[in-house]
mmCIF file of C-alpha atoms and ligand atoms in Angstrom:
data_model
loop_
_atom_site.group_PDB
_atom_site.id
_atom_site.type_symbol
_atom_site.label_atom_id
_atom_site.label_comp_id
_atom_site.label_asym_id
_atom_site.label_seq_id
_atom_site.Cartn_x
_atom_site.Cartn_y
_atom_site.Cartn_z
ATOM 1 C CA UNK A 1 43.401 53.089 59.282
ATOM 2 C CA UNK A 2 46.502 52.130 56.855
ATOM 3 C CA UNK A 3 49.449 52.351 57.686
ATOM 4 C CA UNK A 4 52.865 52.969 55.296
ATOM 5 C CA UNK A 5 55.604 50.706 55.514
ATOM 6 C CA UNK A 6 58.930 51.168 53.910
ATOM 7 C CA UNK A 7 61.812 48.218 53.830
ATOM 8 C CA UNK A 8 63.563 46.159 51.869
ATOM 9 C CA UNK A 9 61.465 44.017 49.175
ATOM 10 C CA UNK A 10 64.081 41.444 48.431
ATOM 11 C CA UNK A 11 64.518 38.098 47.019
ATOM 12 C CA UNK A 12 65.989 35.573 50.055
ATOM 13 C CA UNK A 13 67.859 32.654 49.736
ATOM 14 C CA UNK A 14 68.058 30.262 52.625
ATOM 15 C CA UNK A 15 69.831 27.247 54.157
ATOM 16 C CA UNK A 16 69.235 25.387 56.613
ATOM 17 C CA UNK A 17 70.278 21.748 58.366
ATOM 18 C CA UNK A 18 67.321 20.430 56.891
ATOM 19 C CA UNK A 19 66.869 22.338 53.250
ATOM 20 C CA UNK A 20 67.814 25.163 50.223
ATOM 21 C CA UNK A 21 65.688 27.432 49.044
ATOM 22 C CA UNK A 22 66.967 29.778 46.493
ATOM 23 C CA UNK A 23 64.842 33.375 45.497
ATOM 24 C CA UNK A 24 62.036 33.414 47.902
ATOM 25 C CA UNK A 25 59.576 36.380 48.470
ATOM 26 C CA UNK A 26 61.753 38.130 51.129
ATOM 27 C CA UNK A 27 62.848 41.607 52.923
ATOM 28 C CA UNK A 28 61.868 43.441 55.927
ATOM 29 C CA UNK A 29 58.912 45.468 54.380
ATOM 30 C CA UNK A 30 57.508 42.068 52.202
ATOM 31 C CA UNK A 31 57.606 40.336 56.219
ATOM 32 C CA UNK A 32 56.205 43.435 57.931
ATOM 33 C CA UNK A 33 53.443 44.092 55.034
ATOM 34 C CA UNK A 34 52.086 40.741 54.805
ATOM 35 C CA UNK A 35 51.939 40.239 58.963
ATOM 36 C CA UNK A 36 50.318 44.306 59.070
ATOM 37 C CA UNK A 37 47.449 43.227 56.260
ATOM 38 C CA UNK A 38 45.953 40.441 58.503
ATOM 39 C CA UNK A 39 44.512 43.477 60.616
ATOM 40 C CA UNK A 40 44.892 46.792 58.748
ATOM 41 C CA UNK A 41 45.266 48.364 55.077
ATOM 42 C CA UNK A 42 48.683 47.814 53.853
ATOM 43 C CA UNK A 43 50.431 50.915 51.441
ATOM 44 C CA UNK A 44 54.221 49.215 50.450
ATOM 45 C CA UNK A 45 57.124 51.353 50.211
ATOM 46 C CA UNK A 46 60.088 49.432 48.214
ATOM 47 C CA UNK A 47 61.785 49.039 44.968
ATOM 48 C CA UNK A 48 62.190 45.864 42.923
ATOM 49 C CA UNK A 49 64.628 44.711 39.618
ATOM 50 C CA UNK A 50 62.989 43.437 36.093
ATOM 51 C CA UNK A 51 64.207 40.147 37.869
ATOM 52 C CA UNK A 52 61.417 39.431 40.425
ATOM 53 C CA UNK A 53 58.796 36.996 40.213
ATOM 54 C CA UNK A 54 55.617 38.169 38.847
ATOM 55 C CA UNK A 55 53.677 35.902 41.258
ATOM 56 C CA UNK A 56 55.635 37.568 44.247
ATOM 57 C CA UNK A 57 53.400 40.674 43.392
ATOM 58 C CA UNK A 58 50.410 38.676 42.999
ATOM 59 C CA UNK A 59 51.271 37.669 46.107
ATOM 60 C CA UNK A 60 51.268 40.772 47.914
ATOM 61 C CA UNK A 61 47.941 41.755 45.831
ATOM 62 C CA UNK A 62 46.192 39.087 47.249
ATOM 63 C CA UNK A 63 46.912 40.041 51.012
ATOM 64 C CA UNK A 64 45.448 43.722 49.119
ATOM 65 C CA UNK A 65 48.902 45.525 49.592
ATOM 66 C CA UNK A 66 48.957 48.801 47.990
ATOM 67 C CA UNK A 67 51.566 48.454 45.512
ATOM 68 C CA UNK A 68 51.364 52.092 43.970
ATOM 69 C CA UNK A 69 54.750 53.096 46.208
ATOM 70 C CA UNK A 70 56.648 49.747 44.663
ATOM 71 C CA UNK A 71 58.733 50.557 42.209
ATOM 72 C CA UNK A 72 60.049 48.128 39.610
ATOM 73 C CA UNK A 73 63.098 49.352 37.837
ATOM 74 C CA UNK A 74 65.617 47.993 35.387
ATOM 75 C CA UNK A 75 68.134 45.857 37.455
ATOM 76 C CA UNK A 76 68.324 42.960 39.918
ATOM 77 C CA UNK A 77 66.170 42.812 42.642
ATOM 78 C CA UNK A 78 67.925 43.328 46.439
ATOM 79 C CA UNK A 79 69.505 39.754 46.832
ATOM 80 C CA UNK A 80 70.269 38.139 50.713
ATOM 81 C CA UNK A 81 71.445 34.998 51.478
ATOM 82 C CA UNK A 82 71.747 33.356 55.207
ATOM 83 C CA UNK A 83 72.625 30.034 56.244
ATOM 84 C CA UNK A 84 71.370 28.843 59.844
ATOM 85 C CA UNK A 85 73.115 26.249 62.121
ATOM 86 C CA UNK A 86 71.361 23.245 63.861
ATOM 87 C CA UNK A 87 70.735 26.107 66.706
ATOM 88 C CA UNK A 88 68.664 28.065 64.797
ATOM 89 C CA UNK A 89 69.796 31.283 67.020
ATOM 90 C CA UNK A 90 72.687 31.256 64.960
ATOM 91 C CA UNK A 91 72.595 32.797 61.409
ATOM 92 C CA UNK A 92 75.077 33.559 59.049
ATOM 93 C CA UNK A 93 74.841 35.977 56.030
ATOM 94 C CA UNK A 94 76.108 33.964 53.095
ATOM 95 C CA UNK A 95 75.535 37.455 50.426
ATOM 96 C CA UNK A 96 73.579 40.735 50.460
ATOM 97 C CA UNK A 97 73.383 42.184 46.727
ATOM 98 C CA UNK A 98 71.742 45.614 47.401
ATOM 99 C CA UNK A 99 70.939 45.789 43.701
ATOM 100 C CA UNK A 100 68.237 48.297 42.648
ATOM 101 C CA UNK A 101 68.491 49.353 46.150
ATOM 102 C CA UNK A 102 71.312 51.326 46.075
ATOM 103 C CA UNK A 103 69.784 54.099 44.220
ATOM 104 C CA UNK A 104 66.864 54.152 45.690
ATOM 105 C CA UNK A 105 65.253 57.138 46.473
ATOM 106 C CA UNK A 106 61.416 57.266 46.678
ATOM 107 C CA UNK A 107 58.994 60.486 46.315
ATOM 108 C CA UNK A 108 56.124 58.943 48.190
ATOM 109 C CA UNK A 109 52.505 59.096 46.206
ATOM 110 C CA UNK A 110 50.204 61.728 47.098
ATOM 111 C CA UNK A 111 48.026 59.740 48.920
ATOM 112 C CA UNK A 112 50.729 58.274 51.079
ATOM 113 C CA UNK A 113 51.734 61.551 52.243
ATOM 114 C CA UNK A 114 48.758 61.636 54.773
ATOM 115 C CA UNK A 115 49.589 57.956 56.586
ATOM 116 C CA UNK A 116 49.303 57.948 60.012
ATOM 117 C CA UNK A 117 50.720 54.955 60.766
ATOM 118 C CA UNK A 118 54.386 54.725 59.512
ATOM 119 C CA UNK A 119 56.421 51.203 60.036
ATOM 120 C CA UNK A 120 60.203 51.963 58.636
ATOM 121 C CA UNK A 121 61.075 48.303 58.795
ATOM 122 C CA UNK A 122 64.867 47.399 58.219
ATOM 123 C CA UNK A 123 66.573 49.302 55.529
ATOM 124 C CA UNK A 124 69.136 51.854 56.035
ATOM 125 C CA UNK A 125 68.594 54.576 58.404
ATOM 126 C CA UNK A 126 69.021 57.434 56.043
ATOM 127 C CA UNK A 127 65.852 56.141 53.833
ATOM 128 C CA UNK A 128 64.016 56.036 56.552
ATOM 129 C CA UNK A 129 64.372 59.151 57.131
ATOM 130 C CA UNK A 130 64.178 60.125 54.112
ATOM 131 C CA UNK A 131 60.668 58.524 53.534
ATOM 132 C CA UNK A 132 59.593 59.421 57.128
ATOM 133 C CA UNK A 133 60.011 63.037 55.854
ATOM 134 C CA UNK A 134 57.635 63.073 53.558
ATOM 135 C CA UNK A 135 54.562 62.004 55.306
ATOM 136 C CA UNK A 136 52.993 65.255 56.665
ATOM 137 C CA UNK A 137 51.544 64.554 60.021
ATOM 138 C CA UNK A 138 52.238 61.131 61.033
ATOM 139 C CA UNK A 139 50.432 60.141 64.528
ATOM 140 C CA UNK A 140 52.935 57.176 65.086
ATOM 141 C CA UNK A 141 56.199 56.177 63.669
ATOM 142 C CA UNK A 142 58.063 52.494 64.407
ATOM 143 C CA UNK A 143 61.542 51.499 63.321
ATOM 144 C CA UNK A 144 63.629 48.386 63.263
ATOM 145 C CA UNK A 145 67.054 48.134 62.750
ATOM 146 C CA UNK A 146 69.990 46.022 62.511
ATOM 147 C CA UNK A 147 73.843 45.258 63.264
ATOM 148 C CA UNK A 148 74.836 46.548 60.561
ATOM 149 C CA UNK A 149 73.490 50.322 60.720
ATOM 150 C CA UNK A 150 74.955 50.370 64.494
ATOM 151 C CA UNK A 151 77.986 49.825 63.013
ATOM 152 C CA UNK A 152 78.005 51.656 59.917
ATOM 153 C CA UNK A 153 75.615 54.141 59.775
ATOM 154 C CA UNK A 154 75.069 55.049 64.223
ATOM 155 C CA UNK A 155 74.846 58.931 63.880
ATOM 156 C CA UNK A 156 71.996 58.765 61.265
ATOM 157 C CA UNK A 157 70.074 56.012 63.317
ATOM 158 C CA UNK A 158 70.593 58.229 66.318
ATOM 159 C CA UNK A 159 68.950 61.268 64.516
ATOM 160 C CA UNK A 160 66.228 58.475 63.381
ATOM 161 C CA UNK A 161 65.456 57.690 67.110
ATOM 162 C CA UNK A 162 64.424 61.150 68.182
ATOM 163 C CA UNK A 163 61.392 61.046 65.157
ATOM 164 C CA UNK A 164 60.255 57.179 66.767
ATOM 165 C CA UNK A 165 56.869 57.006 68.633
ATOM 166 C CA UNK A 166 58.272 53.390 68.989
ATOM 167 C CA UNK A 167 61.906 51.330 68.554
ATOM 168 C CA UNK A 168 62.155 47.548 67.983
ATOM 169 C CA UNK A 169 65.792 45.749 68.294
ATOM 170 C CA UNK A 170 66.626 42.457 69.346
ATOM 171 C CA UNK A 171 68.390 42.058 72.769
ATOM 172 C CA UNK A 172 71.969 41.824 70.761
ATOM 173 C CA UNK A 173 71.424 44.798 69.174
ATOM 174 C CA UNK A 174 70.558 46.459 72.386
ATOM 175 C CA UNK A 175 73.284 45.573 74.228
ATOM 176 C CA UNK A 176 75.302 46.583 71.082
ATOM 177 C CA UNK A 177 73.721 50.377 71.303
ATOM 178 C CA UNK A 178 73.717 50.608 75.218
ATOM 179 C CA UNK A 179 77.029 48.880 76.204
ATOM 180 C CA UNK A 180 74.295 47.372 79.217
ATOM 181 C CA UNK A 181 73.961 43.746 79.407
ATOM 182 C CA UNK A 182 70.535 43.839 81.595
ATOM 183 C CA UNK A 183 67.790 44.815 78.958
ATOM 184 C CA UNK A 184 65.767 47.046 81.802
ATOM 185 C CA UNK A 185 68.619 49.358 81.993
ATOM 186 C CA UNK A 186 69.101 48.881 78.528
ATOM 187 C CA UNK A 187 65.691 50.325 77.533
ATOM 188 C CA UNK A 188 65.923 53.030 80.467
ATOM 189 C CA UNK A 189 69.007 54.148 78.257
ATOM 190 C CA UNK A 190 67.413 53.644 74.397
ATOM 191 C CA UNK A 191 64.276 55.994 76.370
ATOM 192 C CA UNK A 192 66.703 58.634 76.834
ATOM 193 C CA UNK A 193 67.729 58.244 73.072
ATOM 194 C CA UNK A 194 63.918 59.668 71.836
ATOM 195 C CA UNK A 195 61.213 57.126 71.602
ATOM 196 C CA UNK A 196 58.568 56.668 74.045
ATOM 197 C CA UNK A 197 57.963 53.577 73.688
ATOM 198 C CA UNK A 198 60.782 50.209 73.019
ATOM 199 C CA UNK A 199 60.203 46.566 72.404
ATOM 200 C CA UNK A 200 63.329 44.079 73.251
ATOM 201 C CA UNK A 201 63.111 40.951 71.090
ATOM 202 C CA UNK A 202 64.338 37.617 72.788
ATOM 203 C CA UNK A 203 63.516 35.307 69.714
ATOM 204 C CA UNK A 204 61.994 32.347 71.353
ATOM 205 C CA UNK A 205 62.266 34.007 74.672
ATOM 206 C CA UNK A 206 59.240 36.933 73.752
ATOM 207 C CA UNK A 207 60.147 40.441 74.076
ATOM 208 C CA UNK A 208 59.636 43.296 76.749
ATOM 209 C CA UNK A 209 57.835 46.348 76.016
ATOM 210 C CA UNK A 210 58.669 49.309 77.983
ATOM 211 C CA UNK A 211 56.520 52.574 78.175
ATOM 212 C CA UNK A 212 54.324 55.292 79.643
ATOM 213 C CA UNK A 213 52.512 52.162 81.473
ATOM 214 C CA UNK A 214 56.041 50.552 82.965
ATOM 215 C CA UNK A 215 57.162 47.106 81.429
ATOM 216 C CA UNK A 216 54.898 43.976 79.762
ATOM 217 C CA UNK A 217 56.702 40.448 79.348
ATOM 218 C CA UNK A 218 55.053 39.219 75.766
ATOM 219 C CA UNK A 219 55.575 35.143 75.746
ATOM 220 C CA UNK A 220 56.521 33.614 72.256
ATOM 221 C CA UNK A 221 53.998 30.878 71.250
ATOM 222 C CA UNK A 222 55.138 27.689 72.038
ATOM 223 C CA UNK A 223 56.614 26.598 68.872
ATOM 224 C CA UNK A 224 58.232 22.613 68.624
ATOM 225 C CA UNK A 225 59.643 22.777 65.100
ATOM 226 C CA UNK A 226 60.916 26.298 63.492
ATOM 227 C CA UNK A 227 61.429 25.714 60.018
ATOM 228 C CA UNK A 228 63.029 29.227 59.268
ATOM 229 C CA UNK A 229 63.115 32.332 61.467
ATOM 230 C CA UNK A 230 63.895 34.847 58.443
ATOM 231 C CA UNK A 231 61.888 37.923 59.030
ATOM 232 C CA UNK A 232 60.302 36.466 62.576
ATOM 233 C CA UNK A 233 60.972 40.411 63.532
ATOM 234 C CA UNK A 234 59.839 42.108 61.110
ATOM 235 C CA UNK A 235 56.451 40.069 60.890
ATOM 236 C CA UNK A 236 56.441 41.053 64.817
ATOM 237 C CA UNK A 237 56.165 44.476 63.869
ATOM 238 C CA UNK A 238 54.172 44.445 61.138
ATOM 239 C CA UNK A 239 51.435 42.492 63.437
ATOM 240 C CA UNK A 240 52.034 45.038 66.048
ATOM 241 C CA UNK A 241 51.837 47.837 63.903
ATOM 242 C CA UNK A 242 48.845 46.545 61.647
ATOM 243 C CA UNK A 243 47.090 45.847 65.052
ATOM 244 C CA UNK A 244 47.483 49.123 66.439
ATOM 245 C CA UNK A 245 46.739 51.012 63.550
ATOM 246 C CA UNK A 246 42.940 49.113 63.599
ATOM 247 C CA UNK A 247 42.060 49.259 67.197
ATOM 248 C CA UNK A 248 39.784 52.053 68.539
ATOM 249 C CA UNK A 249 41.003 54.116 71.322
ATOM 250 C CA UNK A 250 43.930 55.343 72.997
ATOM 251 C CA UNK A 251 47.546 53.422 72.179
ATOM 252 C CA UNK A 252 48.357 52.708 75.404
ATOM 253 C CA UNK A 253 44.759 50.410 76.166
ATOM 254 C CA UNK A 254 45.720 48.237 72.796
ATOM 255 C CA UNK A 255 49.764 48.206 73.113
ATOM 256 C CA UNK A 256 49.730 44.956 75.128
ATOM 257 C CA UNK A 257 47.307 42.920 73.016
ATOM 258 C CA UNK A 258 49.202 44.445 69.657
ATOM 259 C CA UNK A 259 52.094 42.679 70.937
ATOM 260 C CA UNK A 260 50.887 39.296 71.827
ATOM 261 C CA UNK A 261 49.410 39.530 67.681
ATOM 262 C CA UNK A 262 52.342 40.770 66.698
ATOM 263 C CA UNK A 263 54.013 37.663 68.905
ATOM 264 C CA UNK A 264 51.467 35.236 67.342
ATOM 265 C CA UNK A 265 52.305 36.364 63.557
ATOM 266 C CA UNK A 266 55.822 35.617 64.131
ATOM 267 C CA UNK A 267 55.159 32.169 65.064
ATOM 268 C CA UNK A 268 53.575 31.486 62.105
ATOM 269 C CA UNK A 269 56.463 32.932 60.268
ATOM 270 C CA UNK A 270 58.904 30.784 61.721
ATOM 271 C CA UNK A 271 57.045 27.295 60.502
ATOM 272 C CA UNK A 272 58.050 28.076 56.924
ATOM 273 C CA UNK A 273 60.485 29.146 54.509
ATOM 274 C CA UNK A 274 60.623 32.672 53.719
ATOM 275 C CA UNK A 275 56.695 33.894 53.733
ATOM 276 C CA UNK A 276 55.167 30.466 52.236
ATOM 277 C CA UNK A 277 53.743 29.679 55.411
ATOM 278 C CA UNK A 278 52.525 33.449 56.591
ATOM 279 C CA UNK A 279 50.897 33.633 53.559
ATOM 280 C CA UNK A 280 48.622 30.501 54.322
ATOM 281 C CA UNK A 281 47.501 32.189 57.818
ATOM 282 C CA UNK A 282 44.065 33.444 58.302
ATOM 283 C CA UNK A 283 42.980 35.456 60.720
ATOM 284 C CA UNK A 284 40.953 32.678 62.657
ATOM 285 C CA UNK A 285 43.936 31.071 63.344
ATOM 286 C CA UNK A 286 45.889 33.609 64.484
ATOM 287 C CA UNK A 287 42.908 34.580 66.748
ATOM 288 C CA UNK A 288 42.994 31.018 67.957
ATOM 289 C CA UNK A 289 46.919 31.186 68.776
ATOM 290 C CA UNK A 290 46.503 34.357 70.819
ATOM 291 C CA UNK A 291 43.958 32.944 72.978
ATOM 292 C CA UNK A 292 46.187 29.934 73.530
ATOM 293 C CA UNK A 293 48.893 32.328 74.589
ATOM 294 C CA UNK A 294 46.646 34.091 77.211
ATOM 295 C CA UNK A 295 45.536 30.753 78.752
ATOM 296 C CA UNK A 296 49.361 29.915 78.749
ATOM 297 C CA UNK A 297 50.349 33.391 80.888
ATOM 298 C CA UNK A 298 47.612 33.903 82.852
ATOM 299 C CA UNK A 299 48.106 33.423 87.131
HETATM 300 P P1 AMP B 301 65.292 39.121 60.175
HETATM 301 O O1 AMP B 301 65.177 37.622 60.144
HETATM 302 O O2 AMP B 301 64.286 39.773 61.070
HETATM 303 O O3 AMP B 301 66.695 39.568 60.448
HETATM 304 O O4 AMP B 301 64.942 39.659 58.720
HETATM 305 C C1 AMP B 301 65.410 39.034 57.580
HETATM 306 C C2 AMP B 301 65.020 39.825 56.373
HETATM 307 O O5 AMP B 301 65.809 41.009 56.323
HETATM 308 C C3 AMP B 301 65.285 39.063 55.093
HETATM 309 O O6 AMP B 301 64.074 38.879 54.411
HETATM 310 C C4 AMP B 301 66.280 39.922 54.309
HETATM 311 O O7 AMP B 301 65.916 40.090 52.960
HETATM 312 C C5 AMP B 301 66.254 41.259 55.016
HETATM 313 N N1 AMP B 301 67.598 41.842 55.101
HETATM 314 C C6 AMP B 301 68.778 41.215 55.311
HETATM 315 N N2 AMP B 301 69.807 42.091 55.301
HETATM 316 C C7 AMP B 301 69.263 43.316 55.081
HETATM 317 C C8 AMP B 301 69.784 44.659 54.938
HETATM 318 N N3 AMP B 301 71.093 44.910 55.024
HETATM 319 N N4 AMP B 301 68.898 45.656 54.740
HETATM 320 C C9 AMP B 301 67.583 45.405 54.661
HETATM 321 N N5 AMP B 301 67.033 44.194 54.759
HETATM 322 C C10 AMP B 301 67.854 43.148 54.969
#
């Protein structure tokens, strides 16, 4: 099955202690899209400026990305810059130049209407919902979000919520939206707030799902260097999501395993800049990884 994922499609420009990279592929959809096509059919919601790269959209071609929902338009492409300290916990955003992105407004293709799978990776709250309410009969819908829409745009997140089969935010983020600093009464409280189903980040700590079946503790894969973290979340999701949107049967039977892929893709992520290294995955070795992982937690 394929599943639609809306974002931002962006051009990235990182520093680190060790190096610069100016302009690379970037943005929550290009991050969720190319971790979701490793396991399912890929349909990319975004918009891009005359500026960007042709090979960034041969890139996306070859993980087969369905690029008929991409728009390029006249303009500059959505522009973000971070810089990360030695701690690699800590980012700072340097710029974010929205670009073509602030008049973005998509009519979704015909044949995206019918998606079953939706993934509204970070972007503002109001486009996903605006995208999210054109797909007719969606049979589950995941968000991510950010600091900056608690801050600036809460009430139309909160509307968002009550349309989510499933919410992703990192533990700051929850503690930001709950006021609770323990993440089990955190998610008790996001519950309440609509979706059936939350996922707590903890970067190199894993996350914690909570749902219909109670809690699961997904490790992080055992990573010694992390090169750059950028979009470590959103290729979570799109591993969880692509995952899910493949496997046979009931949600609940493949949740746990989605996440541990999802978990896995992420790592992967993190050992290069931007997606150069995500890009050079296959699906072997991502098999490979989650095995590892289950011989790591089991007791
Ligand atoms: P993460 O590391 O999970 O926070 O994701 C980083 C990605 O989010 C980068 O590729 C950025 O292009 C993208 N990004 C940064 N700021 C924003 C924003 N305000 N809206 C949408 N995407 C953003």
């Amino acid at each position: 099955m394929s599943i639609l994922i809306v974002g931002s499609t962006a051009l990235d420009s990182i520093k680190t202690p060790q190096a610069e990279n100016p302009r690379l592929l970037g943005g929550s959809a290009s991050h969720a899209a190319v971790a979701a096509s490793f396991f399912s059919p890929v349909q990319l919601v975004g918009v891009v400026g005359d500026d960007f790269p042709r090979r960034y959209l041969a890139l996306y071609r070859r993980h087969l990305i369905d690029l008929e929902g991409l728009q390029v338009v006249p303009g500059k492409t959505f522009h973000w810059s971070g810089e990360y300290e030695a701690n690699m916990n800590h980012r700072r955003t340097l710029l974010t130049e929205l670009g073509v992105f602030e008049t973005f407004s998509p009519t979704l293709p015909a044949r995206h209407r019918d998606s079953q799978f939706v993934l509204l990776a970070n972007i503002a709250p109001s486009l996903q919902h605006h995208v999210l309410g054109q797909v007719r009969r969606p049979k589950f819908v995941a968000a991510d979000t950010m600091d900056l829409w608690l801050n600036i745009a809460l009430p139309d997140l909160l509307k968002l919520l009550k349309r989510l089969d499933l919410f992703v935010l990192n533990d700051s983020e929850a503690h930001q939206l709950t006021k609770e600093d323990n993440a089990f009464t955190a998610l008790k409280k996001i519950h309440k707030l609509g979706p059936k189903y939350v996922i707590i980040k903890k970067g190199s700590h894993g996350s914690i799902l909570s749902g219909p079946q109670g809690f699961f503790l997904c490790p992080a894969y055992p990573l010694h260097k992390v090169v750059d973290p950028t979009g470590a979340g959103d290729s979570f999701l799109g591993g969880v999501m692509g995952f899910l949107a493949a496997a046979k049967g009931p949600i609940d039977a493949n949740f746990r395993r989605a996440i541990v892929y999802g978990s896995v893709v992420a790592s992967f992520c993190c050992e290069g800049f931007g997606l150069t290294r995500t890009t050079r995955t296959t699906r072997a070795q991502i098999d490979q990884r989650v095995k590892e992982l289950e011989e790591l937690s089991r007791f």
